[in-house]
Short mmCIF file of C-alpha atoms in Angstrom, two decimals:
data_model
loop_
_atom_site.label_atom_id
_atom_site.label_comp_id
_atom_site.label_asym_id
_atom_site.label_seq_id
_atom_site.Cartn_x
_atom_site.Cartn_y
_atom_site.Cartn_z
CA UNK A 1 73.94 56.13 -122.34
CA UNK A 2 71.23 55.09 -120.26
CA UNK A 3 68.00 56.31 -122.22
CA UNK A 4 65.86 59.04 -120.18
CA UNK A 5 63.45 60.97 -122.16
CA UNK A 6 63.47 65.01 -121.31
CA UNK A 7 61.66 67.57 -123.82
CA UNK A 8 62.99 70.76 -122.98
CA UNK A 9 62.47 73.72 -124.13
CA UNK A 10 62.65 77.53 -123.47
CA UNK A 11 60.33 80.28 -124.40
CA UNK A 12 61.17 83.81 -123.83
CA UNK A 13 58.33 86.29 -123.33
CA UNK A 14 58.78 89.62 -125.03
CA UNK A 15 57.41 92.46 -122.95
CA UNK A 16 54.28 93.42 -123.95
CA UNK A 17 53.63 90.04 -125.63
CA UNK A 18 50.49 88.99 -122.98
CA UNK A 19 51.49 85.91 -122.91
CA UNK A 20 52.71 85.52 -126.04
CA UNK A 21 56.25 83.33 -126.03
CA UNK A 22 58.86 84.79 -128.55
CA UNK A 23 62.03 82.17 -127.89
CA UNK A 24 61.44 78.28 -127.01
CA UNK A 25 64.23 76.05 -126.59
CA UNK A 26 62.50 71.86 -126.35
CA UNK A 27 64.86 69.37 -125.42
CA UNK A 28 63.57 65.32 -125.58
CA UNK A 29 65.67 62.57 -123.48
CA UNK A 30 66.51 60.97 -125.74
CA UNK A 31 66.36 64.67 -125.76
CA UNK A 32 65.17 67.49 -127.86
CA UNK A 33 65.91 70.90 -126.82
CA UNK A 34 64.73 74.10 -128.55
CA UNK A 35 64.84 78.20 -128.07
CA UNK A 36 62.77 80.39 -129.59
CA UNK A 37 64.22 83.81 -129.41
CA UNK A 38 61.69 85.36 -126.93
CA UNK A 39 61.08 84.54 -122.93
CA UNK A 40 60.29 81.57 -121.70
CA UNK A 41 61.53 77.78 -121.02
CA UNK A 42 59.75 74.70 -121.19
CA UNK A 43 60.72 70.70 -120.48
CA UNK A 44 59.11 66.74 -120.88
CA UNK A 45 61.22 65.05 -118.56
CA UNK A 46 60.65 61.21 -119.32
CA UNK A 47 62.75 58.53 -117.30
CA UNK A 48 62.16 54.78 -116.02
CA UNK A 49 61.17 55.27 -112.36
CA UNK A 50 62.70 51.68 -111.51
CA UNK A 51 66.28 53.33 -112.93
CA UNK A 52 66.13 56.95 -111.53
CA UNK A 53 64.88 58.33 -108.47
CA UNK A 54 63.87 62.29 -109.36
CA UNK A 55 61.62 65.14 -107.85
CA UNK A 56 60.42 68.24 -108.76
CA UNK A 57 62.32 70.88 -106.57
CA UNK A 58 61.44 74.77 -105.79
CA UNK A 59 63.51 76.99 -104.37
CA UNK A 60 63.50 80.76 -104.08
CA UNK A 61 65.84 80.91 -106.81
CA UNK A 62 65.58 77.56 -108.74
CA UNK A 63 63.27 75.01 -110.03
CA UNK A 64 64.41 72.26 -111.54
CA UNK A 65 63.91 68.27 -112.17
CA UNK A 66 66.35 66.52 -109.03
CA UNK A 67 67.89 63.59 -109.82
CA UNK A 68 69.65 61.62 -107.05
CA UNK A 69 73.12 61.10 -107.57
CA UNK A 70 75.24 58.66 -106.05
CA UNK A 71 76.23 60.94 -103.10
CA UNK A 72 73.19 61.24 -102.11
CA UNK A 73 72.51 64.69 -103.51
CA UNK A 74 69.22 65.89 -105.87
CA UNK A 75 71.48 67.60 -108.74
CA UNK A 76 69.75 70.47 -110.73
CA UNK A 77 71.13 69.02 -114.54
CA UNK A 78 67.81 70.43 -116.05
CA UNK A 79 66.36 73.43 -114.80
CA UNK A 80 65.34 77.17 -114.77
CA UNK A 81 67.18 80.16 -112.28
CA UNK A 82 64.97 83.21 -111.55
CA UNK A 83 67.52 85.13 -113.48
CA UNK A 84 66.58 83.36 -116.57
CA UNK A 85 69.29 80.82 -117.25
CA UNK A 86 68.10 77.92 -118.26
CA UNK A 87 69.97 74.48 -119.03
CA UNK A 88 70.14 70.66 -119.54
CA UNK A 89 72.00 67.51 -120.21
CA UNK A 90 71.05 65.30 -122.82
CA UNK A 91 72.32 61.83 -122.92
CA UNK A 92 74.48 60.72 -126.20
CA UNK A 93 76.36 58.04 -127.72
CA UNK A 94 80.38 59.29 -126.17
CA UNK A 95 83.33 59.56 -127.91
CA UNK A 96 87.04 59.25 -127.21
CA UNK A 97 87.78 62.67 -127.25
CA UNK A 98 85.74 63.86 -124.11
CA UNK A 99 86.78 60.61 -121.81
CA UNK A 100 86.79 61.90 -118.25
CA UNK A 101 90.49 62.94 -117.41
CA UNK A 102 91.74 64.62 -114.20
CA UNK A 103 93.27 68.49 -115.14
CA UNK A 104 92.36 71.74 -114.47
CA UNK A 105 92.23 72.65 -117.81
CA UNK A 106 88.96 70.80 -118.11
CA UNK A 107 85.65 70.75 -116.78
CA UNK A 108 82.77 68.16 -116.94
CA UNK A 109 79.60 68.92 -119.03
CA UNK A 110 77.58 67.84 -115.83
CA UNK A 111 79.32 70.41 -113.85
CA UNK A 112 79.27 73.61 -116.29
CA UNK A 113 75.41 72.51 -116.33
CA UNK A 114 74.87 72.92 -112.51
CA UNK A 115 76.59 75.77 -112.28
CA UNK A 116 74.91 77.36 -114.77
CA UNK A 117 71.94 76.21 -113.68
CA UNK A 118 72.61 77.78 -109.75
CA UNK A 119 73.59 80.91 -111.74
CA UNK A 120 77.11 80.18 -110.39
CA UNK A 121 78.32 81.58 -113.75
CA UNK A 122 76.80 83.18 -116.44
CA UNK A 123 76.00 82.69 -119.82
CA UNK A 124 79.10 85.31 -120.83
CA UNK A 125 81.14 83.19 -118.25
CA UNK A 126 79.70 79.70 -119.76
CA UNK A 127 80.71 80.84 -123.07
CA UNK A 128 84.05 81.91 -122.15
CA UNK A 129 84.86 78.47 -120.27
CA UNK A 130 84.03 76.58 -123.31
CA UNK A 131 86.61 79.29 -125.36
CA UNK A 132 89.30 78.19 -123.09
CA UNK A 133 88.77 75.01 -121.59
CA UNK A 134 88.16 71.34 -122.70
CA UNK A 135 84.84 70.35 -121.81
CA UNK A 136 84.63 66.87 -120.97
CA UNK A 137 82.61 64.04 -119.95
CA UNK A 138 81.29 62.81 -116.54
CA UNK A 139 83.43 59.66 -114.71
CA UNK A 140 79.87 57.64 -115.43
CA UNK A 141 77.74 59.49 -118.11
CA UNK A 142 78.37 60.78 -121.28
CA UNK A 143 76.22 63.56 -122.20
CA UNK A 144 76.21 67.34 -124.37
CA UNK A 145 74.58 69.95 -123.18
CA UNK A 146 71.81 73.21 -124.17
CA UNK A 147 72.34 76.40 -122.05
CA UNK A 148 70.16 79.75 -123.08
CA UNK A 149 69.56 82.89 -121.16
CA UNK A 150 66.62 85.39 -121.13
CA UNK A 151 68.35 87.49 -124.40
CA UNK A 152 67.42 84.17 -126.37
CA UNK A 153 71.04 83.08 -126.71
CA UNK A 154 71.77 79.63 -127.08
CA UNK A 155 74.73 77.58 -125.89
CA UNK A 156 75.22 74.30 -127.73
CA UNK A 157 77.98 72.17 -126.28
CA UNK A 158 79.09 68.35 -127.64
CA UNK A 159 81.80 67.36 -125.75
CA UNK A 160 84.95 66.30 -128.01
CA UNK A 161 83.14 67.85 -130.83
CA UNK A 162 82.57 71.37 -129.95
CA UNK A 163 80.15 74.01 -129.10
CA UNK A 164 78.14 76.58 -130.77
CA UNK A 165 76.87 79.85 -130.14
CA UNK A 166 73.67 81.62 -131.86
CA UNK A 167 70.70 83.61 -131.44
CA UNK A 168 67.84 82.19 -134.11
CA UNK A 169 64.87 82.08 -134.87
CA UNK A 170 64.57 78.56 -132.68
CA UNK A 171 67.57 76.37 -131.93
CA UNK A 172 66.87 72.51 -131.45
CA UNK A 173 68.75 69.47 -129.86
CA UNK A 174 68.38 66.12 -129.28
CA UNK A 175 70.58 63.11 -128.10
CA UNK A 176 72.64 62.71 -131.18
CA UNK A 177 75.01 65.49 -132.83
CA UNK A 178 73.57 68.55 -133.89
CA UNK A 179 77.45 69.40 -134.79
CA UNK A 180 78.12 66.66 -136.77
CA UNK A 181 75.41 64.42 -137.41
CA UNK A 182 77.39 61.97 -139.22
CA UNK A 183 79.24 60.68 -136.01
CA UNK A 184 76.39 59.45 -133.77
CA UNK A 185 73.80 58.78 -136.74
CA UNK A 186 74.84 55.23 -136.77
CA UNK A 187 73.11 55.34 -132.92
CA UNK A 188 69.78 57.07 -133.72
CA UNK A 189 66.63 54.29 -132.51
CA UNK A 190 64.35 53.41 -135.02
CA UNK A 191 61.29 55.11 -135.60
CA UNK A 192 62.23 57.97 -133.44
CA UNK A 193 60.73 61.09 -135.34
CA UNK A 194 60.50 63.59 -132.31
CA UNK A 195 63.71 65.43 -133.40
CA UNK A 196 62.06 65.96 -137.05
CA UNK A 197 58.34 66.78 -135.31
CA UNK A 198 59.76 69.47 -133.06
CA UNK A 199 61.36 70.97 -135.47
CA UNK A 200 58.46 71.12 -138.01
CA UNK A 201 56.29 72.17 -135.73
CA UNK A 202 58.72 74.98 -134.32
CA UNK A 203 59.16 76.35 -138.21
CA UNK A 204 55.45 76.79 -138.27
CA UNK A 205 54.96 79.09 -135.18
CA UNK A 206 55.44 83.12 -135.22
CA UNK A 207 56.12 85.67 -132.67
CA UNK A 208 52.54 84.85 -131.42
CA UNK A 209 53.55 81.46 -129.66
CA UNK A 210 52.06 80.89 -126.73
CA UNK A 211 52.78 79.48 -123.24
CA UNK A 212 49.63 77.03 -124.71
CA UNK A 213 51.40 76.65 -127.68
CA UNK A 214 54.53 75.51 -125.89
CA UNK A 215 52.61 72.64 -124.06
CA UNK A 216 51.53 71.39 -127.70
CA UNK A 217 54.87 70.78 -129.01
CA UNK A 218 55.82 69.28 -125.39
CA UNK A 219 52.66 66.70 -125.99
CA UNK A 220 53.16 65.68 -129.29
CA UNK A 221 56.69 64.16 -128.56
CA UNK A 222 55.80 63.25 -125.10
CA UNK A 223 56.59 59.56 -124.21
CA UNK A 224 54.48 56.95 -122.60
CA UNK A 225 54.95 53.06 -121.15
CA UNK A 226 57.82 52.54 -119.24
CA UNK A 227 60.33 55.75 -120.53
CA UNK A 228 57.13 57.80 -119.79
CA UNK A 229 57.36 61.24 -119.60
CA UNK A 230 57.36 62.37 -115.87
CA UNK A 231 57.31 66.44 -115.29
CA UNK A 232 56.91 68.94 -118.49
CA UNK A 233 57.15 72.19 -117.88
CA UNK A 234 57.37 75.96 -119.32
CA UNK A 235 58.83 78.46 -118.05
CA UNK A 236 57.64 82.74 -118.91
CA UNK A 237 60.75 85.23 -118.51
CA UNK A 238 58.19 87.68 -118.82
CA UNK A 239 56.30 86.78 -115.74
CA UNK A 240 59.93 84.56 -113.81
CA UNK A 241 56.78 81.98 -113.45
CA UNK A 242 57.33 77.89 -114.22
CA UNK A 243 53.79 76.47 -115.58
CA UNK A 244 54.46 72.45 -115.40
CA UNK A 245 52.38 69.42 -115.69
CA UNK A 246 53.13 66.00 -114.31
CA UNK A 247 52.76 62.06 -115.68
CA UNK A 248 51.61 63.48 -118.83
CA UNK A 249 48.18 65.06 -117.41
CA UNK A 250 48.10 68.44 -119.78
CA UNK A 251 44.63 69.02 -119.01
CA UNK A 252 46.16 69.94 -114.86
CA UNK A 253 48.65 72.93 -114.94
CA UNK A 254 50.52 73.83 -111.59
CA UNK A 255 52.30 77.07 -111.51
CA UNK A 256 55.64 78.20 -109.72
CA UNK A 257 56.27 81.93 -109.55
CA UNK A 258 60.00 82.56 -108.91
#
């Protein structure tokens, strides 16, 4: 795994709420992802600009962090569709079991992303796929995945381990096993607490949580130095509008309205 730092997270606006967030998912790379059942989606994208060459892309029906891939292509691995769908790719230590293997009874993590992503399939679909195929890893990357839609339902898929589906209060990743801890613990980096300060933080909020509120959690595990965070964003179901900062600079919020 090539360490890139992403805090994503989506927050799902309940009608009526005035821009109060009801469902957050935050996902750090080293990643921590989280959903709080309610309508909106937020993200701390952190990555060594000397290893990756990304942009912030808009589209009529996307927005979402590129990152260009070998074929020359800005691939939408983290991002928000106007109809709500909202996933990423988390880098993590691989195991045997999802080694990249030619068959059309699998499909890559990487690819059920994008297409999820492009709204290509939905989260019914997503969760269906995962039911009946093996999901597997990338030729080059090995990664696990957090897909959630604008009901608040979360998708949590680990390659060679599993996947699983729920609809809490929040749901939280990061870039070792949620599923079973034990088999990538051995891989977590010293001193990093962001997993454990997300989630505290996360417990602590009500149905009152706020787009501002979002940007907090996003700050307080945002990364500086060289694995700085690059793009942070939150996205309102509510109003199908992306508020996102850049370089770390919380005090200047653009806005995208889908």
């Amino acid at each position: 795994i090539t360490l890139i730092f992403s805090v994503m997270f989506s927050l799902l606006l309940p009608k009526g709420s005035q821009g109060k967030v009801g469902k957050i998912v935050i996902t750090v790379f080293i990643m921590i992802s989280f959903i709080l059942p309610f309508k909106a989606n937020g993200f701390n994208f952190d990555i060594d600009l000397s290893v990756w060459d990304h942009t912030v892309i808009t589209e009529e029906n996307r927005f979402y962090i590129g990152i260009k891939m070998p074929d020359g292509l800005y691939h939408s691995f983290h991002g928000i569709n106007k109809n709500g769908n909202v996933g990423t790719l988390l880098y993590v230590h691989g195991n045997e079991n999802a080694r990249y293997i030619e068959s059309e009874d699998c499909i890559t993590i990487s690819e059920l992303t994008e297409k999820f992503i492009k709204a290509e399939i939905s989260f019914d679909k997503a969760l269906d796929i995962v039911k009946k195929k093996k999901i597997i890893y990338a030729p080059d990357a090995t990664m696990q995945a957090m897909l959630s839609d604008k009901k608040g339902r979360v998708l949590i898929i680990e390659p060679g381990i599993g996947y699983r589906y729920e609809q809490e209060n929040f749901s939280l990743i990061t870039n070792y096993s949620i599923l079973k801890p034990d088999i990538t613990k051995p891989y977590i980096v010293s001193g990093d607490t962001r997993y454990e300060v997300a989630k505290k933080l996360l417990a602590g909020y009500d149905k009152d949580f706020s787009v501002n509120d979002a940007f907090k959690v996003l700050k307080s595990v945002s990364q500086k130095d060289l694995w700085a965070t690059r793009v942070s964003f939150v996205y309102s179901t509510e109003k199908n509008k992306v508020y996102y900062v850049l370089n770390n600079d919380f005090s200047n919020v653009f806005e995208f309205q889908f």
